[in-house]
CSV table of C-alpha atoms and ligand atoms in Angstrom, one decimal:
chain,number,residue,atom,x,y,z
A,1,MET,CA,32.6,-4.0,-24.6
A,2,THR,CA,31.7,-6.9,-22.3
A,3,GLN,CA,34.2,-7.9,-19.7
A,4,THR,CA,34.4,-10.8,-17.4
A,5,ALA,CA,35.6,-10.5,-13.8
A,6,SER,CA,38.8,-12.3,-13.1
A,7,ASP,CA,37.9,-15.7,-11.7
A,8,GLN,CA,40.6,-16.1,-9.2
A,9,LYS,CA,39.4,-17.6,-6.0
A,10,SER,CA,40.3,-15.8,-2.8
A,11,GLY,CA,38.6,-14.8,0.5
A,12,PRO,CA,37.6,-16.8,3.4
A,13,ALA,CA,37.0,-20.4,2.1
A,14,SER,CA,35.9,-22.4,5.1
A,15,GLY,CA,35.5,-25.6,3.1
A,16,ALA,CA,32.6,-26.7,5.3
A,17,PRO,CA,30.0,-28.6,3.3
A,18,VAL,CA,26.6,-27.0,2.7
A,19,ASP,CA,23.9,-29.2,3.9
A,20,GLY,CA,20.1,-29.1,4.2
A,21,PRO,CA,17.4,-29.3,1.6
A,22,SER,CA,18.7,-26.4,-0.4
A,23,PRO,CA,22.2,-25.3,-1.1
A,24,VAL,CA,21.6,-22.6,1.4
A,25,ALA,CA,21.8,-23.7,5.1
A,26,ASP,CA,20.8,-21.5,8.0
A,27,ARG,CA,24.2,-20.0,8.8
A,28,PRO,CA,26.1,-20.4,5.5
A,29,GLY,CA,27.7,-16.9,5.5
A,30,SER,CA,31.2,-18.0,5.9
A,31,GLN,CA,30.7,-20.9,3.5
A,32,LEU,CA,30.3,-18.9,0.3
A,33,ARG,CA,33.4,-19.2,-1.7
A,34,GLU,CA,32.1,-18.2,-5.1
A,35,LEU,CA,28.9,-17.0,-6.7
A,36,ARG,CA,29.1,-17.2,-10.4
A,37,LEU,CA,26.8,-15.5,-13.0
A,38,GLU,CA,27.4,-16.9,-16.5
A,39,GLY,CA,25.7,-15.2,-19.5
A,40,VAL,CA,22.8,-14.1,-17.2
A,41,THR,CA,20.3,-12.4,-19.5
A,42,ARG,CA,16.9,-10.9,-19.1
A,43,ALA,CA,14.5,-9.7,-21.7
A,44,TYR,CA,11.1,-8.1,-21.4
A,45,GLY,CA,9.4,-9.1,-24.7
A,46,ALA,CA,11.6,-7.8,-27.5
A,47,HIS,CA,13.6,-5.5,-25.2
A,48,THR,CA,16.7,-7.0,-23.7
A,49,ALA,CA,17.2,-5.2,-20.4
A,50,LEU,CA,20.2,-7.2,-19.4
A,51,GLN,CA,22.7,-8.4,-22.0
A,52,PRO,CA,24.7,-11.6,-21.1
A,53,LEU,CA,26.3,-10.8,-17.8
A,54,ASP,CA,29.4,-12.7,-16.6
A,55,LEU,CA,30.5,-12.0,-13.0
A,56,THR,CA,32.1,-13.9,-10.2
A,57,LEU,CA,31.7,-12.7,-6.6
A,58,ARG,CA,34.2,-14.1,-4.2
A,59,GLY,CA,33.4,-14.9,-0.6
A,60,GLY,CA,33.3,-11.7,1.6
A,61,GLU,CA,33.5,-9.4,-1.4
A,62,PHE,CA,31.5,-6.1,-1.7
A,63,VAL,CA,30.6,-5.5,-5.3
A,64,ALA,CA,28.7,-2.5,-6.5
A,65,LEU,CA,26.5,-2.5,-9.6
A,66,LEU,CA,26.7,1.1,-10.9
A,67,GLY,CA,24.9,2.8,-13.8
A,68,PRO,CA,22.4,5.4,-14.8
A,69,SER,CA,18.6,4.9,-14.4
A,70,GLY,CA,17.3,2.2,-16.8
A,71,CYS,CA,20.7,0.5,-17.4
A,72,GLY,CA,19.5,-2.8,-15.9
A,73,LYS,CA,20.8,-2.8,-12.3
A,74,THR,CA,17.5,-3.7,-10.6
A,75,THR,CA,16.9,-6.3,-13.3
A,76,ALA,CA,20.2,-8.0,-12.5
A,77,LEU,CA,19.6,-7.8,-8.8
A,78,ASN,CA,16.1,-9.3,-9.1
A,79,CYS,CA,17.5,-12.1,-11.3
A,80,LEU,CA,20.0,-12.9,-8.6
A,81,ALA,CA,17.3,-12.7,-5.8
A,82,GLY,CA,15.0,-15.1,-7.7
A,83,LEU,CA,12.3,-12.4,-8.1
A,84,LEU,CA,12.7,-12.5,-11.9
A,85,PRO,CA,13.4,-15.6,-14.0
A,86,LEU,CA,16.4,-15.5,-16.3
A,87,THR,CA,15.8,-15.6,-20.1
A,88,GLY,CA,19.3,-17.0,-20.5
A,89,GLY,CA,22.4,-18.1,-18.6
A,90,GLN,CA,22.9,-19.6,-15.2
A,91,ILE,CA,23.8,-18.7,-11.6
A,92,THR,CA,25.8,-21.1,-9.4
A,93,LEU,CA,26.7,-20.9,-5.7
A,94,ASP,CA,29.8,-22.9,-5.0
A,95,GLY,CA,29.2,-25.0,-8.1
A,96,GLN,CA,25.5,-25.7,-7.4
A,97,ARG,CA,22.9,-24.2,-9.7
A,98,ILE,CA,20.6,-21.8,-7.9
A,99,ASP,CA,18.8,-19.9,-10.7
A,100,THR,CA,16.1,-22.5,-10.8
A,101,LEU,CA,15.4,-22.1,-7.0
A,102,PRO,CA,12.6,-19.8,-5.7
A,103,PRO,CA,13.8,-16.7,-3.7
A,104,GLU,CA,13.2,-18.3,-0.2
A,105,LYS,CA,15.4,-21.3,-1.1
A,106,ARG,CA,18.3,-19.0,-2.1
A,107,GLY,CA,18.1,-17.5,1.4
A,108,PHE,CA,19.7,-14.2,0.3
A,109,GLY,CA,19.4,-11.1,2.6
A,110,MET,CA,17.6,-8.2,0.9
A,111,VAL,CA,17.7,-4.5,1.8
A,112,PHE,CA,15.6,-2.1,-0.3
A,113,GLN,CA,15.3,1.7,-0.4
A,114,ASN,CA,11.9,1.6,1.3
A,115,TYR,CA,13.0,-0.5,4.3
A,116,ALA,CA,10.0,-2.8,4.1
A,117,LEU,CA,9.8,-3.3,7.9
A,118,PHE,CA,6.8,-4.7,9.8
A,119,PRO,CA,5.3,-1.5,11.3
A,120,HIS,CA,3.4,-3.4,14.1
A,121,LEU,CA,6.5,-5.2,15.3
A,122,SER,CA,9.2,-3.8,17.6
A,123,VAL,CA,12.7,-3.4,16.3
A,124,ARG,CA,13.8,-6.6,18.1
A,125,ALA,CA,10.8,-8.5,16.7
A,126,ASN,CA,11.5,-7.3,13.1
A,127,VAL,CA,15.1,-8.4,13.4
A,128,ALA,CA,14.2,-11.8,15.0
A,129,PHE,CA,11.5,-12.5,12.4
A,130,GLY,CA,13.6,-14.4,10.0
A,131,LEU,CA,15.2,-16.5,12.7
A,132,LYS,CA,11.7,-17.4,14.0
A,133,MET,CA,10.6,-18.5,10.5
A,134,ARG,CA,13.7,-20.7,10.4
A,135,LYS,CA,12.8,-22.2,13.8
A,136,VAL,CA,16.0,-21.1,15.4
A,137,GLY,CA,15.9,-21.7,19.2
A,138,LYS,CA,15.0,-18.9,21.6
A,139,ALA,CA,18.3,-18.5,23.3
A,140,GLU,CA,20.2,-18.6,20.0
A,141,THR,CA,17.8,-16.0,18.5
A,142,GLU,CA,18.3,-13.7,21.5
A,143,ARG,CA,22.0,-14.0,21.2
A,144,ARG,CA,22.1,-13.3,17.5
A,145,VAL,CA,19.6,-10.4,17.6
A,146,ASP,CA,21.5,-8.8,20.5
A,147,GLU,CA,24.8,-9.1,18.6
A,148,VAL,CA,23.4,-7.6,15.4
A,149,LEU,CA,21.5,-4.8,17.2
A,150,ARG,CA,24.8,-3.9,18.9
A,151,LEU,CA,26.6,-4.0,15.6
A,152,VAL,CA,24.1,-1.6,13.9
A,153,ARG,CA,24.1,0.5,17.1
A,154,LEU,CA,20.4,0.1,17.8
A,155,GLY,CA,20.6,-1.7,21.1
A,156,GLU,CA,18.8,1.1,23.0
A,157,HIS,CA,16.0,1.3,20.4
A,158,ALA,CA,15.2,-2.4,20.5
A,159,ARG,CA,11.7,-2.0,22.0
A,160,LYS,CA,10.6,0.9,19.7
A,161,HIS,CA,8.4,0.4,16.6
A,162,PRO,CA,9.7,1.5,13.2
A,163,GLY,CA,7.4,4.5,13.2
A,164,GLN,CA,9.3,5.9,16.2
A,165,LEU,CA,12.7,5.8,14.4
A,166,SER,CA,14.4,8.1,11.9
A,167,GLY,CA,14.9,7.1,8.3
A,168,GLY,CA,18.5,6.1,9.0
A,169,GLN,CA,17.6,4.1,12.0
A,170,GLN,CA,14.9,2.3,10.1
A,171,GLN,CA,17.4,1.4,7.4
A,172,ARG,CA,19.7,0.1,10.0
A,173,VAL,CA,16.9,-2.2,11.2
A,174,ALA,CA,16.5,-3.4,7.6
A,175,ILE,CA,20.2,-4.1,7.4
A,176,ALA,CA,20.1,-5.9,10.8
A,177,ARG,CA,17.2,-8.0,9.7
A,178,ALA,CA,19.1,-9.0,6.5
A,179,ILE,CA,22.4,-9.8,8.2
A,180,VAL,CA,21.1,-11.6,11.3
A,181,LEU,CA,20.5,-14.6,9.1
A,182,GLU,CA,24.1,-14.5,7.9
A,183,PRO,CA,23.0,-15.2,4.4
A,184,PRO,CA,25.4,-16.3,1.7
A,185,LEU,CA,24.7,-13.1,-0.1
A,186,VAL,CA,23.3,-9.7,0.9
A,187,LEU,CA,21.6,-7.8,-1.9
A,188,MET,CA,21.1,-4.0,-1.5
A,189,ASP,CA,19.0,-2.0,-3.9
A,190,GLU,CA,19.7,1.8,-3.5
A,191,PRO,CA,19.4,1.4,0.2
A,192,LEU,CA,20.3,5.1,1.0
A,193,SER,CA,18.3,6.9,-1.7
A,194,ASN,CA,15.5,7.9,0.7
A,195,LEU,CA,17.8,9.5,3.2
A,196,ASP,CA,19.0,13.1,3.2
A,197,ALA,CA,22.6,14.0,2.2
A,198,ALA,CA,24.1,14.0,5.7
A,199,LEU,CA,22.5,10.7,6.7
A,200,ARG,CA,23.6,9.1,3.4
A,201,LEU,CA,27.2,9.9,4.2
A,202,GLU,CA,26.8,8.6,7.8
A,203,MET,CA,25.0,5.4,6.6
A,204,ARG,CA,27.6,4.8,3.9
A,205,THR,CA,30.3,4.6,6.6
A,206,GLU,CA,28.0,2.5,8.7
A,207,ILE,CA,27.5,0.0,5.9
A,208,ARG,CA,31.2,-0.2,5.3
A,209,ARG,CA,31.9,-0.8,9.0
A,210,ILE,CA,29.2,-3.5,9.2
A,211,HIS,CA,30.6,-5.2,6.2
A,212,GLN,CA,34.2,-5.1,7.6
A,213,GLN,CA,33.0,-6.6,10.8
A,214,PHE,CA,30.6,-9.2,9.4
A,215,GLY,CA,32.3,-9.9,6.1
A,216,LEU,CA,29.2,-11.0,4.3
A,217,THR,CA,29.4,-11.1,0.5
A,218,THR,CA,27.4,-8.1,-0.7
A,219,LEU,CA,26.0,-6.9,-4.1
A,220,TYR,CA,25.0,-3.3,-3.8
A,221,VAL,CA,23.0,-1.4,-6.5
A,222,THR,CA,23.4,2.3,-6.9
A,223,HIS,CA,23.5,5.1,-9.5
A,224,ASP,CA,25.7,7.2,-7.2
A,225,GLN,CA,29.4,6.8,-8.2
A,226,GLU,CA,30.7,8.3,-4.9
A,227,GLU,CA,28.7,5.7,-3.0
A,228,ALA,CA,30.0,2.9,-5.1
A,229,LEU,CA,33.6,4.1,-5.1
A,230,SER,CA,33.7,4.5,-1.3
A,231,LEU,CA,32.0,1.2,-0.5
A,232,ALA,CA,32.9,-1.4,-3.0
A,233,ASP,CA,35.9,-3.7,-3.4
A,234,ARG,CA,34.9,-4.0,-7.1
A,235,LEU,CA,32.5,-2.1,-9.3
A,236,VAL,CA,30.5,-3.3,-12.3
A,237,VAL,CA,29.5,-0.4,-14.5
A,238,LEU,CA,26.4,-1.1,-16.6
A,239,HIS,CA,25.3,0.9,-19.6
A,240,GLU,CA,22.1,0.1,-21.5
A,241,GLY,CA,22.1,-3.5,-20.1
A,242,ARG,CA,25.7,-4.2,-21.0
A,243,VAL,CA,28.8,-4.3,-18.8
A,244,SER,CA,31.1,-1.3,-19.7
A,245,GLN,CA,33.8,-2.3,-17.2
A,246,ILE,CA,34.5,-4.4,-14.1
A,247,GLY,CA,37.3,-3.4,-11.8
A,248,THR,CA,38.5,-1.9,-8.5
A,249,PRO,CA,37.6,1.7,-7.7
A,250,ALA,CA,41.2,2.7,-8.6
A,251,ASP,CA,41.1,0.7,-11.9
A,252,LEU,CA,38.0,2.5,-13.0
A,253,TYR,CA,39.1,5.9,-11.7
A,254,GLU,CA,42.5,5.8,-13.4
A,255,HIS,CA,41.7,3.8,-16.5
A,256,PRO,CA,38.0,4.1,-17.5
A,257,ALA,CA,37.3,1.8,-20.4
A,258,ASP,CA,34.9,4.0,-22.2
A,259,PRO,CA,33.3,7.5,-22.1
A,260,HIS,CA,30.3,6.2,-20.0
A,261,VAL,CA,32.6,4.9,-17.3
A,262,ALA,CA,34.7,8.1,-17.6
A,263,ALA,CA,31.5,10.2,-17.1
A,264,PHE,CA,30.7,8.3,-13.9
A,265,MET,CA,34.3,8.7,-12.7
A,266,GLY,CA,34.1,12.5,-12.8
A,267,TYR,CA,35.1,13.3,-16.4
A,268,ARG,CA,32.4,15.8,-16.7
A,269,ASN,CA,33.6,17.2,-20.0
A,270,LEU,CA,32.9,14.9,-23.0
A,271,PHE,CA,33.6,16.3,-26.5
A,272,HIS,CA,32.8,14.6,-29.7
A,273,LEU,CA,35.7,15.5,-32.1
A,274,GLU,CA,37.6,14.1,-35.0
A,275,VAL,CA,41.3,13.0,-35.1
A,276,ALA,CA,43.3,15.5,-37.1
A,277,SER,CA,46.6,13.7,-36.7
A,278,ALA,CA,47.9,10.9,-34.5
A,279,ASP,CA,51.3,9.5,-33.7
A,280,GLY,CA,52.3,6.7,-31.3
A,281,ASP,CA,51.5,8.4,-28.0
A,282,GLY,CA,49.5,11.5,-28.9
A,283,VAL,CA,46.5,12.6,-30.8
A,284,LEU,CA,45.4,16.0,-32.1
A,285,ALA,CA,41.6,16.1,-32.0
A,286,ARG,CA,39.6,18.9,-33.6
A,287,GLY,CA,36.1,20.0,-34.1
A,288,ARG,CA,33.4,22.3,-32.7
A,289,GLY,CA,35.8,25.2,-32.5
A,290,MET,CA,38.3,23.3,-30.4
A,291,ALA,CA,41.7,21.7,-31.0
A,292,MET,CA,43.3,19.7,-28.3
A,293,GLN,CA,46.1,17.3,-27.8
A,294,GLY,CA,45.1,14.1,-26.0
A,295,THR,CA,46.2,10.6,-24.9
A,296,PRO,CA,44.5,7.8,-26.8
A,297,VAL,CA,42.7,5.1,-24.9
A,298,ALA,CA,41.6,2.7,-27.5
A,299,ASP,CA,41.9,-1.0,-28.5
A,300,ARG,CA,43.4,0.0,-31.9
A,301,ARG,CA,45.7,2.8,-33.1
A,302,LEU,CA,43.7,6.0,-33.9
A,303,VAL,CA,44.1,7.4,-37.3
A,304,GLU,CA,43.2,10.7,-39.0
A,305,GLY,CA,39.4,11.0,-39.5
A,306,ASP,CA,38.4,8.7,-36.6
A,307,ARG,CA,35.5,10.0,-34.6
A,308,VAL,CA,36.4,10.2,-31.0
A,309,VAL,CA,35.1,11.3,-27.6
A,310,VAL,CA,37.6,13.4,-25.5
A,311,ALA,CA,37.0,13.1,-21.8
A,312,ILE,CA,38.4,15.6,-19.3
A,313,ARG,CA,37.9,16.3,-15.6
A,314,PRO,CA,36.9,19.8,-14.6
A,315,GLU,CA,40.0,20.1,-12.4
A,316,ASP,CA,42.3,19.4,-15.4
A,317,VAL,CA,41.0,22.4,-17.4
A,318,HIS,CA,43.1,25.5,-16.7
A,319,LEU,CA,42.9,29.2,-17.6
A,320,ALA,CA,45.5,29.8,-20.3
A,321,GLN,CA,48.4,32.1,-19.5
A,322,ASP,CA,48.3,35.5,-21.0
A,323,GLY,CA,49.6,35.1,-24.6
A,324,GLY,CA,49.9,31.3,-24.1
A,325,ARG,CA,48.2,28.5,-26.1
A,326,ALA,CA,44.4,28.1,-25.8
A,327,ASP,CA,42.6,24.9,-26.7
A,328,VAL,CA,39.1,26.2,-26.1
A,329,GLU,CA,37.5,29.7,-25.9
A,330,ALA,CA,34.3,30.0,-23.9
A,331,VAL,CA,32.1,32.4,-22.0
A,332,ALA,CA,31.5,31.8,-18.3
A,333,GLU,CA,27.8,31.2,-17.6
A,334,ILE,CA,27.5,29.8,-14.0
A,335,VAL,CA,30.1,30.4,-11.3
A,336,GLU,CA,29.7,28.5,-8.1
A,337,TYR,CA,31.8,29.3,-5.0
A,338,HIS,CA,33.2,26.1,-3.4
A,339,GLY,CA,35.5,27.4,-0.7
A,340,ARG,CA,39.0,27.4,-2.1
A,341,GLN,CA,37.9,27.2,-5.7
A,342,PHE,CA,35.2,28.3,-8.1
A,343,HIS,CA,33.4,25.7,-10.2
A,344,VAL,CA,32.6,27.3,-13.6
A,345,GLU,CA,30.3,26.2,-16.3
A,346,ALA,CA,31.1,28.0,-19.6
A,347,LEU,CA,29.7,27.8,-23.1
A,348,THR,CA,31.8,27.6,-26.3
A,349,ARG,CA,30.7,29.5,-29.4
A,350,GLU,CA,29.5,26.2,-30.9
A,351,GLY,CA,27.2,25.6,-27.8
A,352,ASP,CA,29.3,23.0,-25.9
A,353,ARG,CA,29.4,23.2,-22.2
A,354,ILE,CA,32.8,23.0,-20.5
A,355,HIS,CA,33.2,22.7,-16.7
A,356,PHE,CA,36.4,23.8,-15.0
A,357,THR,CA,37.6,24.7,-11.5
A,358,THR,CA,39.8,27.7,-10.8
A,359,ALA,CA,41.1,29.7,-7.8
A,360,ALA,CA,41.0,32.8,-9.9
A,361,SER,CA,37.9,34.9,-9.6
A,362,VAL,CA,35.9,34.4,-12.8
A,363,ARG,CA,32.5,36.2,-13.3
A,364,PRO,CA,29.5,35.3,-15.4
A,365,HIS,CA,29.9,36.6,-19.0
A,366,ASP,CA,33.7,36.7,-18.7
A,367,THR,CA,35.4,35.3,-21.9
A,368,VAL,CA,37.9,32.6,-20.9
A,369,SER,CA,40.8,30.9,-22.8
A,370,LEU,CA,41.3,27.4,-21.5
A,371,THR,CA,44.0,24.8,-21.9
A,372,ILE,CA,44.1,21.1,-21.1
A,373,PRO,CA,47.3,19.1,-20.6
A,374,ALA,CA,47.5,16.4,-23.3
A,375,GLU,CA,48.1,13.7,-20.7
A,376,ARG,CA,44.8,14.6,-19.0
A,377,ALA,CA,42.6,14.5,-22.0
A,378,MET,CA,41.6,10.9,-22.7
A,379,VAL,CA,40.7,10.2,-26.2
A,380,PHE,CA,38.2,7.3,-26.8
A,381,LEU,CA,37.2,5.9,-30.1
A,382,GLN,CA,33.5,6.7,-30.4
A,383,ASP,CA,31.2,3.7,-30.2
A,384,PRO,CA,30.0,3.1,-33.8
A,385,ARG,CA,26.5,2.3,-32.5
A,386,GLU,CA,26.4,5.7,-30.8
A,387,ALA,CA,28.0,7.5,-33.8
A,388,ALA,CA,25.1,6.1,-35.9
A,389,ALA,CA,22.4,7.2,-33.4
B,401,LIG,P1,16.6,2.6,-12.0
B,401,LIG,O1,17.9,3.1,-11.4
B,401,LIG,O2,15.8,3.7,-12.6
B,401,LIG,O3,15.9,1.7,-11.0
B,401,LIG,P2,17.7,0.3,-13.4
B,401,LIG,O4,19.1,0.5,-13.8
B,401,LIG,O5,17.5,-0.5,-12.1
B,401,LIG,O6,17.0,1.7,-13.3
B,401,LIG,P3,15.9,-1.6,-14.5
B,401,LIG,O7,14.8,-1.3,-13.6
B,401,LIG,O8,16.7,-2.8,-14.4
B,401,LIG,O9,17.0,-0.4,-14.6
B,401,LIG,O10,15.3,-1.5,-16.0
B,401,LIG,C1,16.1,-1.8,-17.2
B,401,LIG,C2,15.3,-1.7,-18.4
B,401,LIG,O11,14.3,-2.6,-18.5
B,401,LIG,C3,14.6,-0.3,-18.6
B,401,LIG,O12,14.7,0.1,-19.9
B,401,LIG,C4,13.2,-0.6,-18.1
B,401,LIG,O13,12.3,0.3,-18.7
B,401,LIG,C5,13.0,-2.0,-18.6
B,401,LIG,N1,12.1,-2.7,-17.7
B,401,LIG,C6,12.2,-2.9,-16.4
B,401,LIG,N2,11.2,-3.7,-15.9
B,401,LIG,C7,10.3,-3.9,-16.9
B,401,LIG,C8,9.1,-4.6,-17.1
B,401,LIG,N3,8.5,-5.2,-16.0
B,401,LIG,N4,8.6,-4.7,-18.3
B,401,LIG,C9,9.2,-4.1,-19.4
B,401,LIG,N5,10.3,-3.4,-19.3
B,401,LIG,C10,10.9,-3.3,-18.1
């Protein structure tokens, strides 16, 4: 299902005209009101990596492009940056067409996972480089570089070379270098993926803080849903080159539009079942040795015989009471201790894996009877393209 972002204008609209030879002036950050992608498409030969993408970014917004490897995230980002020509559609910045401009005329800030710093230049010189290229005066350059180095907390490392910095510090230099130009748009492609887990968390907070202070419109590519949820104002979830859903983190978390979005939002259990009976609010789905009540999430009313995907979060699967109703029987295989709770991966007789959390002590090889509250089991109509596959 392709969705279009709501096109309401909001955010800081300064109203100042954009001047200069391209639509992108030297300090146009606060001038961006709207970046609009309409039917943006990219094919490699016969393979369409990006199906027509409609998306409007509003000034100051932080949007994450989220999806598994190969879903077309980098392709979309490179189309925006001007590194890849579109095979269809158009991109406009405040009403002016930019997809025909080369990357340097778009003037977007770019941050990549490999930092791409100049190793022979100091931190200060790396950050000042773009301003020098734009022939910004010395005093103005000093002032802006100082301000940005302070913002990314690298003031005391200004004289060092990249090789003398940690990975997180190098990434902060890369961010500083991108934002010092106050570009209309900052593009970030998996900027944290080369960092270890602790540093990723720290840098995530740092990126959010920098965005709050500087307010630059940002498009951030990641396959990490936690990163996307914690950073972005809105998320665009891609699956095989198509938009599955566009929405706020809360929209996607509470109302995933399809099983792929659900999987990204923590619905680790996805079961392919068939509707045995359905009334207005509820569905009984059966198959693969399971029978469970669920809540339909579909564009049309589900009927008996429909093939469905039932999505459930591990924390919504419970051990059945003695003698109580059980929806699924399984044998515990892997039990992980996570402080207050155990995370259990169990196997049903039909070979499906089911993940659940429990405070009870479950041991590997224990047989467990599990129940799932009907309001916590989301029942999606299976995509006919996937049913045929
Ligand atoms: P990852 O997270 O692994 O970087 P991604 O979501 O960014 O993946 P893309 O790199 O945009 O995905 O690739 C989308 C699809 O286009 C993939 O199927 C990929 O194999 C294909 N593709 C990418 N670049 C090319 C190319 N130069 N020529 C042919 N096919 C390509």
